[in-house]
Amino acid sequence: MSQVAPQVDVGVLTINGLAAFAPVLATLSADDVTPLAMVQMENLGSLFHINGKYALQVPDLLQRCKSTRLDRLGLLVGWRKGDSASLMAQSAGGQAISLLSMCIVNIYNESDTGLVLSELSRNMLSQTIAISSPSQLVKVARTLSAKLQLLGFGNFLAAQVVRIHDAYKHFGKTVPDDFLDKILAEDMAELLHAMTRAVREESIVARITGSRSMGHILAIVMIMFPEDAFVTMENVIVFEGLRKSILVEFTDTDGIINVQVELKLAIQSAALIVPIEKGPTMQLAGRHVYYYEWAGCMADMLQVMFMEDGLICPEPLRVACCGMFEPLAKALSSIDNQSDTKGLRGNHGVMKLLGPYPHERINQVCQKLWKIAPGWAKPISSLKDAFDSLLLAFAEATPTVSCICQSETRCLPLLGWKDSRQEFERHICPLYRLWMAVGVAINCGFGCLFVNAGSGATIVPTNYLYYGSLPLIITAILDPKREPPTGPTRRGYSEIIHGCIKGFSGSLGSGVAGSTNSSTIYMAALQTRQLPTTMDALVILMEGQLIFNGRYQTSLFAYYSERPEVEKDIRQGTQPIIPSSIGEHSSLEMTIREGVDSLLLTTTIVVGGGIEHIDLLRTIFASWELHEAEPCEHPAGTPLEPQHEDAVLTTSLAAPAAIEGKIAIVQVSRNPVAQLFACVPEVRALLQTNCCLNCAYEQAVRGKYRMIIAG
């Protein structure tokens, strides 16, 4: 029986009478969930008798309240103490519905999630309790599942599909390509109803036979009811729990899954037969989006996407994907005419953003996320050579797959990738889907190189390529003639990197921080307020949600502002131009305002008696593209030679950039925060480090830089 059922007749309560429930109501209001929807979900969960190792973890996961403060912002990342999810940890029903919500949220979108929960409630609860709308139930499900996503449904699913794939191969059977097809929401509700009856009632078993959609069915059974599971393939036992209440039988069928509720020890026909129809999977957008725990996320994501077409992604293909990253980083450094002046061993452009040892970072990240053994990295090659290796590995991984498109529009991986949203007619082709899966993985995997992730962090990768995605940029780099004048490589590499990161954390959007249902990603400069040369990574990924004013938030946007170009020199008289700090700010204030659906961050500096609002997002992007000057042997304080003075303007943070035709020297020497704020979007800048102003000026002229930031 529910432990949170109302103990009074709430129908006769006055508004003042609700004050007695103020603490609980405040908790639920902070999470934007309705009290009766919580009660309904807890009652529904009481009918699901979960067991196994995941069930044991649920109470602690729901009650955890650890958080990390982002200094000076008044923001926390983590979990609130005493939130709605922690209330559910106090009852078996609350724990069960939380685990079920985690599974359903991974498989369905919000509309179908609400439909599953609404149908379950209608079938299993009384009319007096099942009164909440699907949208109200979805909000509860998202709130509860958030704390359980670190269990990594996507990782678990990948392990299960590999296991079943190996079993099919062992028996010499063809692996079905509908193993991960989507089950209609109404049918999933019937299926879950049958499962929970079998677990609750000792005289009943639920027999599930077939192959279509069995990947999701098996994952739910093994997560929620492993002790009641009995899994067979062609009558050979694959897994046996303590009880045999849920029989999962992989068989060759005509594609229809049968769910039968049967009485034990009774020779009679099935009491219930539910045919589960195949959901629409013609379009790539219909593919599932799962939560993946950080370790192994890329390998598991690619494994699941390949299994949707009945294949396993072998390690050589994963190695070939990773082999693209270093040549790609070097190629991106020059697509906006920013040449890599140090050749293959250079540390400029994108390579600089990977830290002092970029090759080692790529190696370590690929081993951890792509499940690749040490020693995988080959000698550095060109992007063309790496792409050729990828084509070969892809062909070896898909020997039985062929294009089924019309002859005049056949799929040719040799030609690279295109925007998948503009090619809906191709989504029926298995070769197209698999090649797009490789492109999606490369897009997400490249973004992961620039992220430091904490324990329990998860990602939610997209499953399509869009205009400006990295694979489309690879295509344009390899064949520039095919790219239009406004093609994707016309952007700076900071936007490209940001786009890759959004590929697995769409919550970041165009903000400086964003939360998915379970993790938060934010620009590292929010904490360090320094240039990326001093940081371990550009972006931080942490388990938990953004917390502000005691409420969970989804996005933090930066105040948008434009900075004027200066026409006058801040230098007094005819003093020699030397690096100084006269252009730095005297104070800094960062404030946050809570909006309807997001937070707004305003960054204000005081410079020379006036104030300036800094667009922090675009400033951070500009800092990623900041180049360091080549070192010289002259003293850093050497004055700029008089013949150069007419070509420069000394500037401050009030307006760092100079008018066209002049090179700005921003006087913020030895101030890391001011050097960050000196970066201006779309203004090529050079940081004077270990270099005198004269040599920095000469480099700026040669490289067509418009700004020198004093070091």
JSON list of N, CA and C in Angstrom, two decimals, residues 172 270 323 352 411 479 621:
[
{"chain": "A", "resi": 172, "resn": "GLY", "atom": "N", "xyz": [24.98, -20.20, -35.20]},
{"chain": "A", "resi": 172, "resn": "GLY", "atom": "CA", "xyz": [24.96, -20.16, -36.66]},
{"chain": "A", "resi": 172, "resn": "GLY", "atom": "C", "xyz": [23.72, -19.53, -37.23]},
{"chain": "A", "resi": 270, "resn": "ALA", "atom": "N", "xyz": [-3.22, -19.96, -23.60]},
{"chain": "A", "resi": 270, "resn": "ALA", "atom": "CA", "xyz": [-2.80, -18.72, -22.96]},
{"chain": "A", "resi": 270, "resn": "ALA", "atom": "C", "xyz": [-4.01, -17.88, -22.58]},
{"chain": "A", "resi": 323, "resn": "GLY", "atom": "N", "xyz": [41.50, 7.30, -35.34]},
{"chain": "A", "resi": 323, "resn": "GLY", "atom": "CA", "xyz": [42.61, 7.72, -36.17]},
{"chain": "A", "resi": 323, "resn": "GLY", "atom": "C", "xyz": [42.34, 8.99, -36.95]},
{"chain": "A", "resi": 352, "resn": "LYS", "atom": "N", "xyz": [46.38, 23.16, -29.88]},
{"chain": "A", "resi": 352, "resn": "LYS", "atom": "CA", "xyz": [46.69, 23.88, -28.64]},
{"chain": "A", "resi": 352, "resn": "LYS", "atom": "C", "xyz": [45.61, 23.67, -27.59]},
{"chain": "A", "resi": 411, "resn": "CYS", "atom": "N", "xyz": [24.36, 5.21, -52.39]},
{"chain": "A", "resi": 411, "resn": "CYS", "atom": "CA", "xyz": [25.19, 5.65, -51.27]},
{"chain": "A", "resi": 411, "resn": "CYS", "atom": "C", "xyz": [26.65, 5.30, -51.55]},
{"chain": "A", "resi": 479, "resn": "ASP", "atom": "N", "xyz": [37.22, 17.58, -50.20]},
{"chain": "A", "resi": 479, "resn": "ASP", "atom": "CA", "xyz": [36.82, 17.94, -51.57]},
{"chain": "A", "resi": 479, "resn": "ASP", "atom": "C", "xyz": [36.26, 19.35, -51.56]},
{"chain": "A", "resi": 621, "resn": "PHE", "atom": "N", "xyz": [34.51, 31.80, -26.94]},
{"chain": "A", "resi": 621, "resn": "PHE", "atom": "CA", "xyz": [34.79, 31.29, -28.29]},
{"chain": "A", "resi": 621, "resn": "PHE", "atom": "C", "xyz": [36.01, 31.99, -28.88]}
]
